[in-house]
Tab-separated table of C-alpha atoms in Angstrom:
chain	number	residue	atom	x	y	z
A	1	UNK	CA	73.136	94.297	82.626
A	2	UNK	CA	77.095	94.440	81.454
A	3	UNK	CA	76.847	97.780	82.039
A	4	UNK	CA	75.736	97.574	85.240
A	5	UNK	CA	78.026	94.683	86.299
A	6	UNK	CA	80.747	96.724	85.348
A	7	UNK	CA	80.111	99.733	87.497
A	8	UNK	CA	79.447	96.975	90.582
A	9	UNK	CA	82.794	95.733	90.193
A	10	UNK	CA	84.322	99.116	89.797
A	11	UNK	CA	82.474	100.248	93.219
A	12	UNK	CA	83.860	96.787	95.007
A	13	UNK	CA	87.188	96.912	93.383
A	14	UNK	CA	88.119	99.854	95.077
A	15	UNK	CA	86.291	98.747	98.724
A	16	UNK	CA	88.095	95.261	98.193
A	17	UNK	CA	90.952	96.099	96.789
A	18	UNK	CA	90.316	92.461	95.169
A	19	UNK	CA	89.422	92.449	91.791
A	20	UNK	CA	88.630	88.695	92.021
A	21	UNK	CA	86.546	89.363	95.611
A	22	UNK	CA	84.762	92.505	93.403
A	23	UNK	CA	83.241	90.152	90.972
A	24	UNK	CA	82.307	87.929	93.412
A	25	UNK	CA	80.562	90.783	94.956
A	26	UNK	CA	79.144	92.036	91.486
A	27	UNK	CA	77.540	88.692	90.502
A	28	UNK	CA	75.769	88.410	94.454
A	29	UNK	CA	74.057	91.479	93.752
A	30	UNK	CA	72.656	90.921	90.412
A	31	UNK	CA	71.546	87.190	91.982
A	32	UNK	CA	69.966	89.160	94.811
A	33	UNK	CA	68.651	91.196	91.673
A	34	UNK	CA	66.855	88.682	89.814
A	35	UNK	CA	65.948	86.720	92.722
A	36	UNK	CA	63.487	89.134	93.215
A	37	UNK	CA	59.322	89.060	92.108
A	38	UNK	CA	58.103	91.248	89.238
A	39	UNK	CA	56.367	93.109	91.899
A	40	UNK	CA	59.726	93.897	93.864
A	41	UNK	CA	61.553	94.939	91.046
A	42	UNK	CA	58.905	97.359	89.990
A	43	UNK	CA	58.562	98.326	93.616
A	44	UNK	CA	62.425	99.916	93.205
A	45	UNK	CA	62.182	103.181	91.645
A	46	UNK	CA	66.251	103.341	90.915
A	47	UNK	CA	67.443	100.112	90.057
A	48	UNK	CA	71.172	101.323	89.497
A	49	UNK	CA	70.767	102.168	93.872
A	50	UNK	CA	69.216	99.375	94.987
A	51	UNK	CA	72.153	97.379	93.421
A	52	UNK	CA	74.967	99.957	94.531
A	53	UNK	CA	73.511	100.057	97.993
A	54	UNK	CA	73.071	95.745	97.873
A	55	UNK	CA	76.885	95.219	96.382
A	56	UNK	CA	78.298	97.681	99.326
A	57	UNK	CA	76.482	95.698	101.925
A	58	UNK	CA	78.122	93.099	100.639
A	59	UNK	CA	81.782	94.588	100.788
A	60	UNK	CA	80.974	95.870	103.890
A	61	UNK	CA	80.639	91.850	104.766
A	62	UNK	CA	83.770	90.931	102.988
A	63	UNK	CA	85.882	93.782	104.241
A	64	UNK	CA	85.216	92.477	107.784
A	65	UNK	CA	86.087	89.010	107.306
A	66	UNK	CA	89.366	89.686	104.664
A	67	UNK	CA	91.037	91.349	107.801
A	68	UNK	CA	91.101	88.034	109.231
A	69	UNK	CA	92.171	86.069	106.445
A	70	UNK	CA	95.188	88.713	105.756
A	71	UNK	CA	95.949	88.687	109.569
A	72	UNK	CA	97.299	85.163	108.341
A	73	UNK	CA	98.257	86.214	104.514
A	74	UNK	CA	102.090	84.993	104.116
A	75	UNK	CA	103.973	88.183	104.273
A	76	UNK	CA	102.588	91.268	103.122
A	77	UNK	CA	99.141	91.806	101.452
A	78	UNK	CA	99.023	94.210	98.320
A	79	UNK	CA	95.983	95.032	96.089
A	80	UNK	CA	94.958	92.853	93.034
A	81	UNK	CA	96.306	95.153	90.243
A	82	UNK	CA	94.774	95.249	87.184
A	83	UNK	CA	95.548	95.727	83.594
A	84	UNK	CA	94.510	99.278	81.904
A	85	UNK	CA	91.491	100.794	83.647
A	86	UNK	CA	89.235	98.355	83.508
A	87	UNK	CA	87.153	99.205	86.650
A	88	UNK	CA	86.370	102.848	85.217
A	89	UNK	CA	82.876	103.425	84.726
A	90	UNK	CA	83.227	104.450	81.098
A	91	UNK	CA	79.171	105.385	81.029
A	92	UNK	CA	79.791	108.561	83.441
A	93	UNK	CA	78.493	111.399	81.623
A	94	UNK	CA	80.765	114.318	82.993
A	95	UNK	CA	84.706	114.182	82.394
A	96	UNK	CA	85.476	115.161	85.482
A	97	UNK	CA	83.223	112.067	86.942
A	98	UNK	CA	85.899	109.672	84.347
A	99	UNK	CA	88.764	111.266	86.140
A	100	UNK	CA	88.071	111.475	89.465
A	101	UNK	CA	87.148	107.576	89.021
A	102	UNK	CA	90.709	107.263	87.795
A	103	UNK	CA	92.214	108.548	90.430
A	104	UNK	CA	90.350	106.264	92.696
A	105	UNK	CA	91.519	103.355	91.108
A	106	UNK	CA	95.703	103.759	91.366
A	107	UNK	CA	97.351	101.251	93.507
A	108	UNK	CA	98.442	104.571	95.441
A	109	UNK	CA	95.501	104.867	96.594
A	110	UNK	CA	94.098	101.249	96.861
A	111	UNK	CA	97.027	100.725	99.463
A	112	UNK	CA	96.173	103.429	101.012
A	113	UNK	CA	92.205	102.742	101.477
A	114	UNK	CA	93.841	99.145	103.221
A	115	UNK	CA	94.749	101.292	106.121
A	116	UNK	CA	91.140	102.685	107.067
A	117	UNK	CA	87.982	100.996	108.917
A	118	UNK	CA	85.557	99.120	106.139
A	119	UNK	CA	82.609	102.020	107.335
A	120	UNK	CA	85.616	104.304	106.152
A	121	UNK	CA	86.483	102.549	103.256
A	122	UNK	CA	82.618	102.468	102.078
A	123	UNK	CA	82.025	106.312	102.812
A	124	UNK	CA	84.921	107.510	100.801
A	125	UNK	CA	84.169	105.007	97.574
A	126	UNK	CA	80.685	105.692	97.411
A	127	UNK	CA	81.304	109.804	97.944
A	128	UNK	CA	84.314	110.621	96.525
A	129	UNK	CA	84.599	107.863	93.639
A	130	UNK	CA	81.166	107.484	92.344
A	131	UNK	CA	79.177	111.383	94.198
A	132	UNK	CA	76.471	109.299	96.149
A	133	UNK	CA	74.846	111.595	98.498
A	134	UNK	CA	75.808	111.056	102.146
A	135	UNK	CA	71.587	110.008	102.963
A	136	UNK	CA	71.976	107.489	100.309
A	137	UNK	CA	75.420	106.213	101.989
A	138	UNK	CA	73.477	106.510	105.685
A	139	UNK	CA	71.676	103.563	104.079
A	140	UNK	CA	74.134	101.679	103.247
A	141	UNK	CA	75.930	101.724	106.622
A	142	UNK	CA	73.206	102.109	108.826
A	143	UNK	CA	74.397	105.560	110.658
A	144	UNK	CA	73.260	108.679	110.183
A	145	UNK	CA	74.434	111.360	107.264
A	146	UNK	CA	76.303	113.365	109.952
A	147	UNK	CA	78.224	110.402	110.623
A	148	UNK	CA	79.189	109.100	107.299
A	149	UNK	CA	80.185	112.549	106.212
A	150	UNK	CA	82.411	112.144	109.184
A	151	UNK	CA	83.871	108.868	107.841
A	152	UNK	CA	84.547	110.286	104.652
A	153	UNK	CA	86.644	113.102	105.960
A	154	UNK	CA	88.455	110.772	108.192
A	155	UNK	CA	89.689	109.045	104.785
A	156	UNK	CA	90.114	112.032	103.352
A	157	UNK	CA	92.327	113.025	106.215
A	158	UNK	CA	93.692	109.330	105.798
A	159	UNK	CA	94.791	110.239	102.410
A	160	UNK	CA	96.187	113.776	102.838
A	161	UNK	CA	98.640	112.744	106.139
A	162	UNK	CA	100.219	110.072	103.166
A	163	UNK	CA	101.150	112.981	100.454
A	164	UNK	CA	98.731	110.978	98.525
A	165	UNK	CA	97.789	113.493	95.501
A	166	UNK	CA	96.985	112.374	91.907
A	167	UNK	CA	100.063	112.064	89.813
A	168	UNK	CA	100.795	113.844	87.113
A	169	UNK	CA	100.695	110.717	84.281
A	170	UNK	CA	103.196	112.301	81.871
A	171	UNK	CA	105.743	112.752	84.916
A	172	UNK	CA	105.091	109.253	86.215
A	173	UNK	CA	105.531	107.737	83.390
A	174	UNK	CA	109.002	109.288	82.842
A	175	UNK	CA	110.113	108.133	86.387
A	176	UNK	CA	108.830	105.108	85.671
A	177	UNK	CA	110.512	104.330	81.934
A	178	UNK	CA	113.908	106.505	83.882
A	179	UNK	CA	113.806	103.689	86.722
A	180	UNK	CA	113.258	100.530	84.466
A	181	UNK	CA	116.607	101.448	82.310
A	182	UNK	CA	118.440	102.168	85.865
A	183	UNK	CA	117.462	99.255	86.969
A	184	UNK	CA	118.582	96.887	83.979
A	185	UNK	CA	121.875	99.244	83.291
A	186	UNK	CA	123.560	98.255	86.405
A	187	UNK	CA	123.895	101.878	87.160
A	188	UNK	CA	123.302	102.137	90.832
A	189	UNK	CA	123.794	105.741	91.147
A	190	UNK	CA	121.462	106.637	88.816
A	191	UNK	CA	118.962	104.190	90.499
A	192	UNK	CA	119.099	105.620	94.183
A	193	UNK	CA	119.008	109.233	92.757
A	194	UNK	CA	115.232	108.164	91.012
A	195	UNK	CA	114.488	107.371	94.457
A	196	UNK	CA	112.996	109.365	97.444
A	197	UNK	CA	115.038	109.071	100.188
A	198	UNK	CA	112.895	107.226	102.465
A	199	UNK	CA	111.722	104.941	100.070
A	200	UNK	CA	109.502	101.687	100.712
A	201	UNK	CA	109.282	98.592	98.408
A	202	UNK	CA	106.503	96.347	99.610
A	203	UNK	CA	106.339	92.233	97.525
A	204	UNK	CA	103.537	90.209	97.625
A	205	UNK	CA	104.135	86.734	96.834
A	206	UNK	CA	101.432	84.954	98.974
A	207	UNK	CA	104.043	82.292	99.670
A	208	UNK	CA	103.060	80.939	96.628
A	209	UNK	CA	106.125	82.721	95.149
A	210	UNK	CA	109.374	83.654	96.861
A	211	UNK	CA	109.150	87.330	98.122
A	212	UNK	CA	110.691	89.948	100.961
A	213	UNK	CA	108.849	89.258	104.237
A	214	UNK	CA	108.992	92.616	105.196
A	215	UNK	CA	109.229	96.486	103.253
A	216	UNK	CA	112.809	97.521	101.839
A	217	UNK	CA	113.255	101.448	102.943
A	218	UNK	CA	115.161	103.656	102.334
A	219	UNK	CA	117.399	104.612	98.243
A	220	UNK	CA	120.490	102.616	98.918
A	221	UNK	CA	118.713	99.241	99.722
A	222	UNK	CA	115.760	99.294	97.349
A	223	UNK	CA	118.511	100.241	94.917
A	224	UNK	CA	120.471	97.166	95.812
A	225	UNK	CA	117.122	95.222	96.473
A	226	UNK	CA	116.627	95.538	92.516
A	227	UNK	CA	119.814	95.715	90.965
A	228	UNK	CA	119.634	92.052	92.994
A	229	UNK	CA	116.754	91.003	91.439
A	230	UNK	CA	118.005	92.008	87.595
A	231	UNK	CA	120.990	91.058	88.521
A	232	UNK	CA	120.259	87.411	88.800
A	233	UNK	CA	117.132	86.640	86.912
A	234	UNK	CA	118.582	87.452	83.668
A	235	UNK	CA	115.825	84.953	82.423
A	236	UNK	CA	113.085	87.757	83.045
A	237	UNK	CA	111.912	90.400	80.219
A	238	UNK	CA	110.143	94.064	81.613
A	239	UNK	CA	107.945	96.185	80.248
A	240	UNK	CA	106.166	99.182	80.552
A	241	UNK	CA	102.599	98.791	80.710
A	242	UNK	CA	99.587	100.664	82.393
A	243	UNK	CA	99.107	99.645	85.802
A	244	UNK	CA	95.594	100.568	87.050
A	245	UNK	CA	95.583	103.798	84.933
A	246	UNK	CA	99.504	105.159	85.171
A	247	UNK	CA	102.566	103.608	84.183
A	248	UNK	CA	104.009	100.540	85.723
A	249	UNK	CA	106.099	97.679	84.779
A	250	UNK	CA	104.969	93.892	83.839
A	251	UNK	CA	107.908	91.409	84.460
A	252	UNK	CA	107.342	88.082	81.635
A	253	UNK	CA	109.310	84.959	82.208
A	254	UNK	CA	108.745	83.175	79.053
A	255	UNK	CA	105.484	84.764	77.918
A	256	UNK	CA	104.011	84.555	80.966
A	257	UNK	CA	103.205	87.381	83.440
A	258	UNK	CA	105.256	87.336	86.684
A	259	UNK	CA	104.872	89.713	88.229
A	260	UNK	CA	103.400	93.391	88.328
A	261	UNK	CA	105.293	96.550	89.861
A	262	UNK	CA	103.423	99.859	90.538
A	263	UNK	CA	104.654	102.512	91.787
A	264	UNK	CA	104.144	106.115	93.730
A	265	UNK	CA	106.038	108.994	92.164
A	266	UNK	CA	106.244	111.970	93.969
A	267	UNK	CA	108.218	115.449	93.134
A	268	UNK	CA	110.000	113.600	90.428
A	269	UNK	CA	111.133	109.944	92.072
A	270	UNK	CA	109.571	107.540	93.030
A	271	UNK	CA	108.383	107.169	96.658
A	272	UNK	CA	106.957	103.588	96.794
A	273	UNK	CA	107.265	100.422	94.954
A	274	UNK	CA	105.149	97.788	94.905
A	275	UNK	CA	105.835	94.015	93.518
A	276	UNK	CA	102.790	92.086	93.067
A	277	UNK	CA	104.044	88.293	92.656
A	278	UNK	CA	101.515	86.138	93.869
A	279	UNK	CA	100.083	84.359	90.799
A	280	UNK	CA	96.398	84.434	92.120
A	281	UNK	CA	97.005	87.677	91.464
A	282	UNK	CA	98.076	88.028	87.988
A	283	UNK	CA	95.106	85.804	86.150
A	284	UNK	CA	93.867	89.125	84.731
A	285	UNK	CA	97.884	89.727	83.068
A	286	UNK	CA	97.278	87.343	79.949
């Protein structure tokens, strides 16, 4: 069943945009799982369903009641990141199944998906992510085919209004390595002109670490924003390291993981940074 717990948390990772809250999620299911007689598991034709259909049930639950725990989140809420790609379902059969998985998994998108309704969130994953048939998602939320197909477009319409299109990885990660020497050469120019114009830097320290209440927009400030920041903890080390499939860069203090910064590159600069501080966060950065 590591398979299978796996592709659970890959499916809640992107409808929570928790990591932690996705295994959570995957272990409920597989309890529901075994809870069951002999004579109800051999009652399920396709186990790999039942589960899928059971985990986003109970997302569906979870989504509901995180809006009212981040109504009250200490300044901004950002996704868990995660190291590499672990939520990938490595087991999918066609490439274009491993890709389109990839691109479902980028903080981009993740911060994205934050902005929709969790009957939204659920039709997109489960269509666009992982290709379950909208009757098999009708079961999941309780409305009709029609209606999730519906939902899914409306995230798909979500997605397109942001500019949100798969980056190219080779081009990110140029931006990406271009913008971590600006940012450590004291070079402001150079900084702003790696930025889009209109900008936004988003932090997330869950005021368990000391972070900007609100987003930075715009070149000039986020420039400023992290020349600050190198500026005056000359005690941290960066490196580039894959953030939840592309490029990013993992700030050490010590040996220890600080923080994590992804970011959206668009037309060659970057077009949003985000600063993932909060340590409860991070327990996947070892």
């Amino acid at each position: 069943m590591n398979n299978e717990r796996s592709r659970l948390i890959g499916i809640g990772y992107r409808m929570l945009g928790s990591y932690s809250d996705a295994e959570d999620a995957a272990s409920e299911a597989l309890v529901r799982w075994y809870r069951l007689t002999d004579v109800e598991r051999d009652a399920i034709d396709v186990p790999a369903a039942w589960l899928t259909r059971v985990v986003s049930r109970i997302c569906l639950d979870v989504l509901g009641s995180a809006r009212v725990r981040r109504e009250n989140y200490v300044g901004r809420w950002l996704p868990e990141p995660v190291p590499g790609l672990h939520s990938v379902d490595s087991t999918a059969a066609d490439p274009a199944d491993v890709v389109a998985q990839q691109d479902s998994v980028t903080l981009a998108l993740l911060v994205v998906l934050e902005s929709l309704s969790p009957a939204q969130r659920v039709a997109f994953v489960l269509h666009d992510a992982f290709a379950l048939p909208f009757d098999e998602i009708a079961a999941v939320l309780d409305r009709s085919p029609a209606a999730c197909r519906q939902l899914a477009s409306a995230a798909r319409q979500r997605l397109h209004e942001r500019h949100l299109v798969p980056a190219d990885p080779i081009d990110h990660d140029r931006v990406v390595r271009a913008f971590a020497i600006a940012s450590g050469g004291g070079d402001l120019d150079t900084l702003v002109s790696l930025l889009s114009p209109d900008v936004t830097l988003v932090s997330d320290g869950g005021g368990q670490v000391s972070a900007a209440r609100n987003p930075v927009v715009g070149s000039d400030r986020v420039a400023r924003f992290i020349r600050g920041i190198t500026a005056k903890a000359t005690d941290l080390d960066w490196h580039i390291e894959t953030v939840n499939g592309l490029s990013g860069i993992v700030i050490r203090r010590s040996g220890q993981v600080f923080g994590v910064i992804g970011f959206h590159t668009m037309d060659g600069v970057v077009a949003d940074v985000w600063i993932v501080l909060n340590p409860d966060k991070l327990r996947h950065w070892a």
